[in-house]
mmCIF file of C-alpha atoms in Angstrom:
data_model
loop_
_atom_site.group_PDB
_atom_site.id
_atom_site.type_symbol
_atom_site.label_atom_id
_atom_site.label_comp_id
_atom_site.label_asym_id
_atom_site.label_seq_id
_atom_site.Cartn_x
_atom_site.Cartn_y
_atom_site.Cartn_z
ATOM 1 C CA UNK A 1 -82.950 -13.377 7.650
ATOM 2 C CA UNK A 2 -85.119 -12.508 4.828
ATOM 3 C CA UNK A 3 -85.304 -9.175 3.587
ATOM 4 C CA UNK A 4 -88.654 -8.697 2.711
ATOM 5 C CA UNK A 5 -89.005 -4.592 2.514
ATOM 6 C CA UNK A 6 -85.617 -4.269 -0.573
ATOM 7 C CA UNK A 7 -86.129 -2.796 -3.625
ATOM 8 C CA UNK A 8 -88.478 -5.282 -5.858
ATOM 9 C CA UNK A 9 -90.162 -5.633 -9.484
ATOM 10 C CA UNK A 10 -89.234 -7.816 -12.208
ATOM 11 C CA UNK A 11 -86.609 -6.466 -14.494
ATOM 12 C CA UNK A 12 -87.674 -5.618 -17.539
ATOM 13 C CA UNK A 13 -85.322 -5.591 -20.715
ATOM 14 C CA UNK A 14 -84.691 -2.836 -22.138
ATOM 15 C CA UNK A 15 -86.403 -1.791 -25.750
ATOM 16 C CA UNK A 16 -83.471 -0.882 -28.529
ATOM 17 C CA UNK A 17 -82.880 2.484 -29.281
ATOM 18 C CA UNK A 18 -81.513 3.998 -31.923
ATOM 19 C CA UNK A 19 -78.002 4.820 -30.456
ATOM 20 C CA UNK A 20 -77.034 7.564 -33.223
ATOM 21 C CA UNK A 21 -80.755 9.227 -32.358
ATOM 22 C CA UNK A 22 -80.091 9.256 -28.435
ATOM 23 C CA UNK A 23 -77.033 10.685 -29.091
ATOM 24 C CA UNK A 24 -78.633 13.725 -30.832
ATOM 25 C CA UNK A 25 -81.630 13.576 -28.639
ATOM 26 C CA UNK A 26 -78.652 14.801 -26.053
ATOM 27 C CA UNK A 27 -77.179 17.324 -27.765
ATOM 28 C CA UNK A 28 -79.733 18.849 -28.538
ATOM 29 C CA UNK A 29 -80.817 19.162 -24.908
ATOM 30 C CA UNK A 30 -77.305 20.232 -24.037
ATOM 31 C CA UNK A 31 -77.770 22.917 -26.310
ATOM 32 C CA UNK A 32 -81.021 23.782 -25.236
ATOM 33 C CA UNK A 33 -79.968 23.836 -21.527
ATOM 34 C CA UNK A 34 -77.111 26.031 -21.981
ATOM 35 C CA UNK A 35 -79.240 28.395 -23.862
ATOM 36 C CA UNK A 36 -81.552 28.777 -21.505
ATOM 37 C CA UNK A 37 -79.070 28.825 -18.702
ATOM 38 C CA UNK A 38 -77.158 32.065 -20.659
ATOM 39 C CA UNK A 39 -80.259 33.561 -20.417
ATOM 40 C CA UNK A 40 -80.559 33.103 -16.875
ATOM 41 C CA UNK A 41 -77.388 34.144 -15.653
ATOM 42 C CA UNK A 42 -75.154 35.064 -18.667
ATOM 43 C CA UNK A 43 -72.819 34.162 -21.118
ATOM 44 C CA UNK A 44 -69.704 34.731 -18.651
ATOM 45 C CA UNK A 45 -71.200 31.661 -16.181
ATOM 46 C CA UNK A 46 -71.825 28.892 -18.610
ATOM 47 C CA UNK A 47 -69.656 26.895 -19.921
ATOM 48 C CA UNK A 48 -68.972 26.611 -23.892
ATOM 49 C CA UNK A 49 -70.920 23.496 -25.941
ATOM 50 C CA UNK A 50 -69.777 22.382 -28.790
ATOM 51 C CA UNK A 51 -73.036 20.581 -30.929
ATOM 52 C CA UNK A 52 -71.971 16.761 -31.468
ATOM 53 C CA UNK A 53 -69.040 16.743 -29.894
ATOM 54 C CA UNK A 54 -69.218 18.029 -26.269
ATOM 55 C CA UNK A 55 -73.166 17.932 -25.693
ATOM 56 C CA UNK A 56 -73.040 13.753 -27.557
ATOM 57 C CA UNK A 57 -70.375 12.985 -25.147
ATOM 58 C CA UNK A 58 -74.205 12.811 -22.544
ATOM 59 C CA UNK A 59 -74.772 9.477 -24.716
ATOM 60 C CA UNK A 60 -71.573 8.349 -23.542
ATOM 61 C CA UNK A 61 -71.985 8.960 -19.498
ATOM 62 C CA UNK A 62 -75.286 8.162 -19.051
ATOM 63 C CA UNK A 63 -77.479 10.012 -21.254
ATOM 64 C CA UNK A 64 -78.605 7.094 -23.473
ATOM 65 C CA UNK A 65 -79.972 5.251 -20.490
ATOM 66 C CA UNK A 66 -81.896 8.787 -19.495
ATOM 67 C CA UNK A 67 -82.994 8.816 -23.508
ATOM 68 C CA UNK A 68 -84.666 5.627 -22.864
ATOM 69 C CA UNK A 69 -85.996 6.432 -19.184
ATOM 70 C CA UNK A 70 -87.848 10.033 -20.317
ATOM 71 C CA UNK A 71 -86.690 11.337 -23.780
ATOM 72 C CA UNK A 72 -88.507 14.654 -25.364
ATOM 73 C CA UNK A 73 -91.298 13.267 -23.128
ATOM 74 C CA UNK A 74 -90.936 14.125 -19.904
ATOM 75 C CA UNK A 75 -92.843 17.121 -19.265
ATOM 76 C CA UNK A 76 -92.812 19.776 -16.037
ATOM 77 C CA UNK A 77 -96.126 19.898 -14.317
ATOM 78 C CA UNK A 78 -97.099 22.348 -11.509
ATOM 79 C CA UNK A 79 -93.185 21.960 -10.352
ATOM 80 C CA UNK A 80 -92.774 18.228 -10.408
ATOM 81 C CA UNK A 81 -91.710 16.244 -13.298
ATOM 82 C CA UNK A 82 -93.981 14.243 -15.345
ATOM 83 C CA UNK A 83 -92.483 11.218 -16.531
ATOM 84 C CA UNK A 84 -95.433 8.179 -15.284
ATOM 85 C CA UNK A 85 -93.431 6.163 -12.995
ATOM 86 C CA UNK A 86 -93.901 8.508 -9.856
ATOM 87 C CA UNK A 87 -91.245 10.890 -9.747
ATOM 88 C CA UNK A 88 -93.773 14.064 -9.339
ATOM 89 C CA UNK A 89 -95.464 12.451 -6.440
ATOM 90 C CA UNK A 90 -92.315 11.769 -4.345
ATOM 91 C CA UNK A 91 -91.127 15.323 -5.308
ATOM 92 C CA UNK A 92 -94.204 16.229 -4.433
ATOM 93 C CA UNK A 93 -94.120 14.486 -1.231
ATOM 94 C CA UNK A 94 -90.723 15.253 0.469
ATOM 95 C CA UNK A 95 -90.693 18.976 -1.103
ATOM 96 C CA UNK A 96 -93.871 19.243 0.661
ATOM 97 C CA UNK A 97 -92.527 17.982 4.239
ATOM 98 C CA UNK A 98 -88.554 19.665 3.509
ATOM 99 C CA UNK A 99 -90.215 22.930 2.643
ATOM 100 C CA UNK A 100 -92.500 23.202 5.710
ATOM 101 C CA UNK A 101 -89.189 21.832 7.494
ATOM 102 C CA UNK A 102 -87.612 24.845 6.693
ATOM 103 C CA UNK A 103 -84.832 22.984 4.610
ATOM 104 C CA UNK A 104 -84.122 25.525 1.956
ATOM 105 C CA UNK A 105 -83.741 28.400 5.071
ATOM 106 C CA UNK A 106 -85.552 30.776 6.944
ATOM 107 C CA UNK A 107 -88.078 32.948 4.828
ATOM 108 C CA UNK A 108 -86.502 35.747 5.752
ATOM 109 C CA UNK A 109 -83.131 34.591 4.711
ATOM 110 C CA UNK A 110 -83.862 33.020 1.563
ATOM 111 C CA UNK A 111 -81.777 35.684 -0.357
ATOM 112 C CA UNK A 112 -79.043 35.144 -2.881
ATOM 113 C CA UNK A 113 -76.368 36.579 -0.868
ATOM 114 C CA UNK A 114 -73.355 36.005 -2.686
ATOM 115 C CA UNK A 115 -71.887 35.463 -6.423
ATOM 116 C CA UNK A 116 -73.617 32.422 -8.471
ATOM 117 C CA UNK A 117 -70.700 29.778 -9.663
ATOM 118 C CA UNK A 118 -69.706 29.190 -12.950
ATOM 119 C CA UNK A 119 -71.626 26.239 -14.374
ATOM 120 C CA UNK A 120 -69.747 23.748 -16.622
ATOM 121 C CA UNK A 121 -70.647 21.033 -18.534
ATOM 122 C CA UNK A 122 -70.064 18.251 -16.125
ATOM 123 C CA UNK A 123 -72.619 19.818 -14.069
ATOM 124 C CA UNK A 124 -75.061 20.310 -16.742
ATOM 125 C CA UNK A 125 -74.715 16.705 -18.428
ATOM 126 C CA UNK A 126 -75.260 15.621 -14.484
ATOM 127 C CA UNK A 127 -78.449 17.704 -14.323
ATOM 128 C CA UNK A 128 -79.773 16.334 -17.929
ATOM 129 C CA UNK A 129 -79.279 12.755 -16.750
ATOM 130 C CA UNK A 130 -81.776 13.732 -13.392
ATOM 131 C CA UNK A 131 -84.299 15.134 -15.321
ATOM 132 C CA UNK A 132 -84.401 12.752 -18.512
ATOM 133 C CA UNK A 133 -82.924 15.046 -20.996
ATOM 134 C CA UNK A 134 -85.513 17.593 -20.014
ATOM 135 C CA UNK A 135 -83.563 21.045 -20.617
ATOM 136 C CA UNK A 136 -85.840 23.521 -19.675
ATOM 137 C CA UNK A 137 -86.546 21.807 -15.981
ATOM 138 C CA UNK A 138 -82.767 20.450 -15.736
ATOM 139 C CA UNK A 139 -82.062 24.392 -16.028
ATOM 140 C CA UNK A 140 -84.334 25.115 -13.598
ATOM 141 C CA UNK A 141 -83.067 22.858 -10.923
ATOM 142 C CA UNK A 142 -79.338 24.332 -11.824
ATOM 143 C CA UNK A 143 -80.666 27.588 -10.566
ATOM 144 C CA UNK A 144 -82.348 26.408 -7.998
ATOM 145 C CA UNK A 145 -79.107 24.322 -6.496
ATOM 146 C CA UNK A 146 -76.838 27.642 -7.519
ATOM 147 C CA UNK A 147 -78.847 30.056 -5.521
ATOM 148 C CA UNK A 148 -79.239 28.007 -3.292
ATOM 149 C CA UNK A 149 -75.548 27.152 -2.452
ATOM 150 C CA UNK A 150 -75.193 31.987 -2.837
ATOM 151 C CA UNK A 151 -77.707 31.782 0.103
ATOM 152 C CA UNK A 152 -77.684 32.491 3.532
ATOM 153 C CA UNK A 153 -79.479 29.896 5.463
ATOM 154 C CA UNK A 154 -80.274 27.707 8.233
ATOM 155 C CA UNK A 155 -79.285 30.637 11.101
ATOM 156 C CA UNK A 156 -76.165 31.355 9.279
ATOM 157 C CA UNK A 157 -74.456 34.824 8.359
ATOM 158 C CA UNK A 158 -71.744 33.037 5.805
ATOM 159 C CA UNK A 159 -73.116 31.235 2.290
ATOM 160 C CA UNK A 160 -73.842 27.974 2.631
ATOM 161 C CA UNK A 161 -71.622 26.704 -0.095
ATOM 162 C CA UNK A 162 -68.999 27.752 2.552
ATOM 163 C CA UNK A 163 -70.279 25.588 5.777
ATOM 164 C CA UNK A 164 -67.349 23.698 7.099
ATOM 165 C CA UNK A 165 -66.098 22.024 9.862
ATOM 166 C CA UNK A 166 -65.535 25.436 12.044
ATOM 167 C CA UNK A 167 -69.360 26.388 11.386
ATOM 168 C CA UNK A 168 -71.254 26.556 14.513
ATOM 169 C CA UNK A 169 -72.682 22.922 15.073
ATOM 170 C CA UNK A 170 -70.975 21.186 12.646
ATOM 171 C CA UNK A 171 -68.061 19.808 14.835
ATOM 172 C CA UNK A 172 -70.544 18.679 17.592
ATOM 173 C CA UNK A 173 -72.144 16.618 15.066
ATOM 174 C CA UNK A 174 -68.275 15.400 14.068
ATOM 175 C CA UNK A 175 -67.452 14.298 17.657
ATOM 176 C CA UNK A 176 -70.295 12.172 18.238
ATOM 177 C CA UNK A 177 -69.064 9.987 15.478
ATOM 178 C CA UNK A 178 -71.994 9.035 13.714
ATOM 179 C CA UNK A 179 -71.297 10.176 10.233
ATOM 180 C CA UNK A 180 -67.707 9.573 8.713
ATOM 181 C CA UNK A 181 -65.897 9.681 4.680
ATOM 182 C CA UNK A 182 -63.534 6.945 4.810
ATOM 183 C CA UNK A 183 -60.521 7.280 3.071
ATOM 184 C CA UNK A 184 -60.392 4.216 1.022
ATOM 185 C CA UNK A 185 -63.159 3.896 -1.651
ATOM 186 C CA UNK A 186 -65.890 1.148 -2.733
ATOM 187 C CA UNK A 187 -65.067 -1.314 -5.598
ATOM 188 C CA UNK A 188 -66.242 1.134 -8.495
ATOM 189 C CA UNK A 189 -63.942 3.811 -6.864
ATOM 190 C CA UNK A 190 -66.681 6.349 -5.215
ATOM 191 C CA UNK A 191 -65.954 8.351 -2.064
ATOM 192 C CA UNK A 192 -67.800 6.237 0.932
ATOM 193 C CA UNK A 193 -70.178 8.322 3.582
ATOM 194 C CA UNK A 194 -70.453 6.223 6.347
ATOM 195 C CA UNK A 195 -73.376 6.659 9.202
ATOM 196 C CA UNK A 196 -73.754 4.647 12.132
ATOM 197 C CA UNK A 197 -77.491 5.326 12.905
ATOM 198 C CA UNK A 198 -77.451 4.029 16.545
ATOM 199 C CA UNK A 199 -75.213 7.325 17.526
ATOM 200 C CA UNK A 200 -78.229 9.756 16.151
ATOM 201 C CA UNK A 201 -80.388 10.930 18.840
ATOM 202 C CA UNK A 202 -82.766 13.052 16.916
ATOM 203 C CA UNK A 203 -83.344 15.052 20.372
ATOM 204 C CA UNK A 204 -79.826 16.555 21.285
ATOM 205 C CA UNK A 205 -79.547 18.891 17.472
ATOM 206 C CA UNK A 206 -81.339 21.547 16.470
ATOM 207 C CA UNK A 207 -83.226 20.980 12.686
ATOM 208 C CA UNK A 208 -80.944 23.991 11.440
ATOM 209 C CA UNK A 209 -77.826 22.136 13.300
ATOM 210 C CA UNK A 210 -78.145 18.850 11.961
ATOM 211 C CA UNK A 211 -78.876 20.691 8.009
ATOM 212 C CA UNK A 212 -75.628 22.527 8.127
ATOM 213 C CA UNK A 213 -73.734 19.063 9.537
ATOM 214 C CA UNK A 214 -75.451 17.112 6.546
ATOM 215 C CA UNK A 215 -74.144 19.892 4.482
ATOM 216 C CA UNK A 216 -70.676 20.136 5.515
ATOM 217 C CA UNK A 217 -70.722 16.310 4.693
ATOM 218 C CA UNK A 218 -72.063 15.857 1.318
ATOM 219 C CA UNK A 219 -69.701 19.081 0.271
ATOM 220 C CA UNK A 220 -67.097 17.091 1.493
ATOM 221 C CA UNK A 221 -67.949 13.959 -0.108
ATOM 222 C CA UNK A 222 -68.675 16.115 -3.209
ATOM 223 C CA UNK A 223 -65.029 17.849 -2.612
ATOM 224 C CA UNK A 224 -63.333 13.875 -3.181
ATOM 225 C CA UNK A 225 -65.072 13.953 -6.504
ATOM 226 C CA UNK A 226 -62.268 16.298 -7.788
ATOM 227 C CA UNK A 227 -58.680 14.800 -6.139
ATOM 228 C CA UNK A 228 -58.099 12.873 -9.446
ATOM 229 C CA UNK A 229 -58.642 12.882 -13.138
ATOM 230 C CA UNK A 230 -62.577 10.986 -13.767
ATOM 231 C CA UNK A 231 -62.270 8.103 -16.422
ATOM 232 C CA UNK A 232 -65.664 6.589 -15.310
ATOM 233 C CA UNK A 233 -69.007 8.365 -14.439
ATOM 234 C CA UNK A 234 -69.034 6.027 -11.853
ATOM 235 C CA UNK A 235 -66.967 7.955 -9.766
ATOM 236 C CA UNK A 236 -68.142 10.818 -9.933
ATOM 237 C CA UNK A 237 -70.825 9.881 -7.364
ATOM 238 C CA UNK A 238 -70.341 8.461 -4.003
ATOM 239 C CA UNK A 239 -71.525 5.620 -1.847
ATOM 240 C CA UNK A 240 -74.003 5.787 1.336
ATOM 241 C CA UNK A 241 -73.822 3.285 4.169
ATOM 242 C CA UNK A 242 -77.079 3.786 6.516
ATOM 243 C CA UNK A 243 -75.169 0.807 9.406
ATOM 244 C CA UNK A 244 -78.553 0.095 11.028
ATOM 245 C CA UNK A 245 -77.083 -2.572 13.464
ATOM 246 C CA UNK A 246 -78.020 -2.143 16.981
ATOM 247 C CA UNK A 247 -80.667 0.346 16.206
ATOM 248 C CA UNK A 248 -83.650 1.092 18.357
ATOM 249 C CA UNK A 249 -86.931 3.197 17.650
ATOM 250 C CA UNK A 250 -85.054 6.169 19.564
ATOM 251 C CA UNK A 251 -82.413 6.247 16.826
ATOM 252 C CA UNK A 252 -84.290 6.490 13.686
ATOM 253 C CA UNK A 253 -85.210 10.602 12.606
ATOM 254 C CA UNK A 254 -87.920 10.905 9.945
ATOM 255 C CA UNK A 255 -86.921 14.571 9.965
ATOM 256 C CA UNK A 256 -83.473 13.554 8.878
ATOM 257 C CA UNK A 257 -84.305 11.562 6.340
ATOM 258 C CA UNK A 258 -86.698 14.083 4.200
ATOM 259 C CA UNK A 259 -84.048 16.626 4.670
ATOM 260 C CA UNK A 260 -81.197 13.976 3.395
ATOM 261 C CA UNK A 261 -83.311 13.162 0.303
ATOM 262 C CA UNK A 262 -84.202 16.369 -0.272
ATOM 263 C CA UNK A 263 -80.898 17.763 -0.501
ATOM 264 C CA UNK A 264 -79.778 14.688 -2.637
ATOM 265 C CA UNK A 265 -82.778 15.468 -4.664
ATOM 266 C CA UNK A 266 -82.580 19.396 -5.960
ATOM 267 C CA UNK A 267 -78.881 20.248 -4.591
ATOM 268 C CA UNK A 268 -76.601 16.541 -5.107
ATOM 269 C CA UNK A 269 -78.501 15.410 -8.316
ATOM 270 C CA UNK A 270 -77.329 12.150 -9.749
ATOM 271 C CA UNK A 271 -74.301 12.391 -7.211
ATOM 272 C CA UNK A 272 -75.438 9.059 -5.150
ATOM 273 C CA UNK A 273 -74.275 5.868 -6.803
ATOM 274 C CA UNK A 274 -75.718 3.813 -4.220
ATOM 275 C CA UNK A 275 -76.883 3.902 -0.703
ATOM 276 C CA UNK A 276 -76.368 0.414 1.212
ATOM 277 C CA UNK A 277 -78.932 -0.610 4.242
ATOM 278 C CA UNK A 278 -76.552 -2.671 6.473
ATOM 279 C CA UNK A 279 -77.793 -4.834 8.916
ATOM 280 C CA UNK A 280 -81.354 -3.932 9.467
ATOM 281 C CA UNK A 281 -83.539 -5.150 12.022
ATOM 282 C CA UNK A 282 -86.511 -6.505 11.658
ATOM 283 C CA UNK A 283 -88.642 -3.843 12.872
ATOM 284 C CA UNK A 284 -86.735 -1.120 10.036
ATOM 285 C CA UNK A 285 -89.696 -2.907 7.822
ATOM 286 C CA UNK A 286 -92.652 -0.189 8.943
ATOM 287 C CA UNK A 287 -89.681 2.544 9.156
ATOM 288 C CA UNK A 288 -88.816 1.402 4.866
ATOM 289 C CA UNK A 289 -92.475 1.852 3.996
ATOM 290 C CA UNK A 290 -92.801 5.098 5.299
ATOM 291 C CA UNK A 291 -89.473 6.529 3.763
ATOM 292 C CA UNK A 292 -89.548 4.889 0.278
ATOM 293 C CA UNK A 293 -92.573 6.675 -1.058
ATOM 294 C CA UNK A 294 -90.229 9.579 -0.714
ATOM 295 C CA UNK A 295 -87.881 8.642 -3.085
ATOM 296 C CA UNK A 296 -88.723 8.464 -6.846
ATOM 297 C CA UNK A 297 -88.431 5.004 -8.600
ATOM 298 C CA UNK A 298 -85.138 5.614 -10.395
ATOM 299 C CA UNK A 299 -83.525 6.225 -6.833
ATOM 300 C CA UNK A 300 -85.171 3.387 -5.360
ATOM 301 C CA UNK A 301 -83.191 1.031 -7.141
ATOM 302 C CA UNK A 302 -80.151 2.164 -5.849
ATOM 303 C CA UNK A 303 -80.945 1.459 -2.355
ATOM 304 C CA UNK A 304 -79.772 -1.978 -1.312
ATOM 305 C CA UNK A 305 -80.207 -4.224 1.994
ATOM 306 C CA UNK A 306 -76.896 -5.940 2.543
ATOM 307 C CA UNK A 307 -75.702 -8.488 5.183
ATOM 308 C CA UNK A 308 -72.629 -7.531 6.978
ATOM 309 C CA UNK A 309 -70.793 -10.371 5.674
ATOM 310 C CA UNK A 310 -72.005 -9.706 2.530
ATOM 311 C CA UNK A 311 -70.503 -5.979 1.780
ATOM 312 C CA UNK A 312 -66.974 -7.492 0.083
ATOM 313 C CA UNK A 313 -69.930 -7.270 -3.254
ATOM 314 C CA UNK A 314 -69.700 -3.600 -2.439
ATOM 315 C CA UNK A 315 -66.022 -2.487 -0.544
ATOM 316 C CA UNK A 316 -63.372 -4.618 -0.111
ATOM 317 C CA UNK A 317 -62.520 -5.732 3.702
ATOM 318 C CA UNK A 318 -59.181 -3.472 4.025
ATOM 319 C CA UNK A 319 -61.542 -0.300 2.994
ATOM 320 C CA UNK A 320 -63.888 -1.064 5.909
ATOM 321 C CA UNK A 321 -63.835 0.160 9.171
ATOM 322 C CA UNK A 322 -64.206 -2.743 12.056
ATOM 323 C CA UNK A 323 -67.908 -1.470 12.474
ATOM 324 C CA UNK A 324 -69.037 -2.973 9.032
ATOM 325 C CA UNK A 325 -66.460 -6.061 9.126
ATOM 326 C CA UNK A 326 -63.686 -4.604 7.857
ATOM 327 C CA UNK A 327 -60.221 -3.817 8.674
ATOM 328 C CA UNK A 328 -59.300 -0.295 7.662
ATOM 329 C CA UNK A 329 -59.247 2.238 10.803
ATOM 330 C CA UNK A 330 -57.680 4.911 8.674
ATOM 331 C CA UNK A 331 -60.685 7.618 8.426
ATOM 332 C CA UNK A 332 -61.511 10.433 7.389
ATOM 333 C CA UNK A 333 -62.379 12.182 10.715
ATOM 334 C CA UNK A 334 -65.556 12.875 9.222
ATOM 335 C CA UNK A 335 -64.523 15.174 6.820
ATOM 336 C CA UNK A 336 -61.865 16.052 3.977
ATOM 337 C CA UNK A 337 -62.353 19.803 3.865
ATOM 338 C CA UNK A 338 -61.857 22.088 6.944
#
């Protein structure tokens, strides 16, 4: 079967940068962010930076390829980010839809409600890399994501940094089965969230219901990030399996999917390695050209259309449930956090 709706475009190569001036480029920025982030919130909340040391270690995890993608710039316009290659307008687009959703909460709960989190530096190099070294929108979208997890939302009288599997809705969601974090993890070593999209029916949930399950289940994914020591910025993201064998019409949720990307977008920056399309029918081809235009280009090429038998590229066979070809029936039960 040919897959005729993947991610496309010639690759280009690369232009050579100066590797000692991207290195400075992102300290500088580092600097700059935490500056602007004391500011915000105060010196107690932000972590320390130490100039060429601490903020160049963004060179070494990433920031050289951001360097290249935006540098000094990538500009904020009217709330989206400026950067030419279409990242404002699918900002533009899914904020639009999530917003009118009601995805950051009820109006009349969209109060900071409890204590903002400390902010270190792995979360603020994390931020630079999603906005292109841009420190004064990166800083932004920190506050944004803090007050956002302070908040009471979506129906809720308890912060939605602290939605778990005893929230009301979530373990409905759980039971049906649909969306699972395997134990075992992909080849690069990120946590795996796995979704069978043939269990959704986008009529039995409430929109506020199925937020504070998608919640619960990137926190937990999120939660894995932090069992062992990081070597690799790798794995400090985590992998997305959309299995879209079996599917019908009934089964796939628009809704869903703006609120998924939207929460990936301002809340999980830079915390999806990949997100694997397995299996998809024919007819997913209309369904992909409505929901890519919603994702900017830089997360477009992390989406990939795989072939069942094809996934060993991906997760080895004894980290897979029987589902996706695999062997490995030790799960998560959904979740790693209670």
């Amino acid at each position: 079967m040919g897959y005729l709706w993947g991610a496309s475009g010639a690759s280009q190569e690369a232009e050579e940068v100066d590797e000692e001036e991207v290195r400075k480029a992102a300290a500088r920025a580092m600097v700059e962010l935490r500056r602007l982030l004391v500011h915000e919130v105060g010196e107690s909340l932000v972590a320390g930076v130490e100039e060429g040391e601490e903020a160049g270690m963004e060179a070494k995890h990433g920031g050289g390829e951001a360097a290249k993608e935006g540098g000094d710039d990538a500009q904020k316009d009217e709330g989206g980010y400026k950067d030419g290659s279409g990242e404002a307008g699918a900002e533009e687009a899914v904020g639009e839809a999530a917003v009118a959703d009601g995805i950051e909460g009820h109006p009349e709960d969209q109060r900071q409600s409890g204590e903002l989190e400390y902010i270190d530096q792995v979360t603020m190099r994390r931020f630079l890399r999603a906005y292109q070294n841009n420190a004064p929108l990166a800083s932004e979208r920190i506050l944004k994501m803090q007050r956002w997890r302070a908040s009471k939302s979506y129906g809720l009288d308890t912060l939605v940094r602290d939605i778990g599997r005893s929230t009301e809705g979530v373990q409905a969601q759980l039971d049906t089965g649909k969306c699972v974090i395997l134990k075992r993890r992909d080849l690069v070593g990120r946590p795996i969230i796995s979704v069978q999209v043939k269990l959704h029916d986008p009529s039995v949930q409430t929109p506020d219901e199925l937020t504070r399950f998608g919640v619960h289940m990137l926190l937990s994914a999120e939660a894995m990030l932090t069992e062992k020591p990081i070597l690799d910025e790798a794995e400090r993201k985590f992998c997305i399996i959309f299995d879209l064998q079996s599917v019908h019409l009934s089964n796939i949720d628009y809704h869903a999917c703006k609120r998924i990307i939207y929460m990936l977008t301002y809340f999980f920056p830079e915390r999806m390695g990949v997100c694997l399309l397995v299996g998809a029918p024919m007819f997913f081809t209309a369904v992909w050209h409505v929901i890519k235009p919603w994702l900017d280009a830089k997360t477009q090429k992390k989406v990939a259309f795989v072939r069942v038998d094809k996934l060993g590229e991906y997760i080895a066979p004894d980290c897979r449930p029987s589902w996706l070809g695999g062997t490995c029936e030790d799960l998560a039960e959904g979740s790693v956090a209670s």
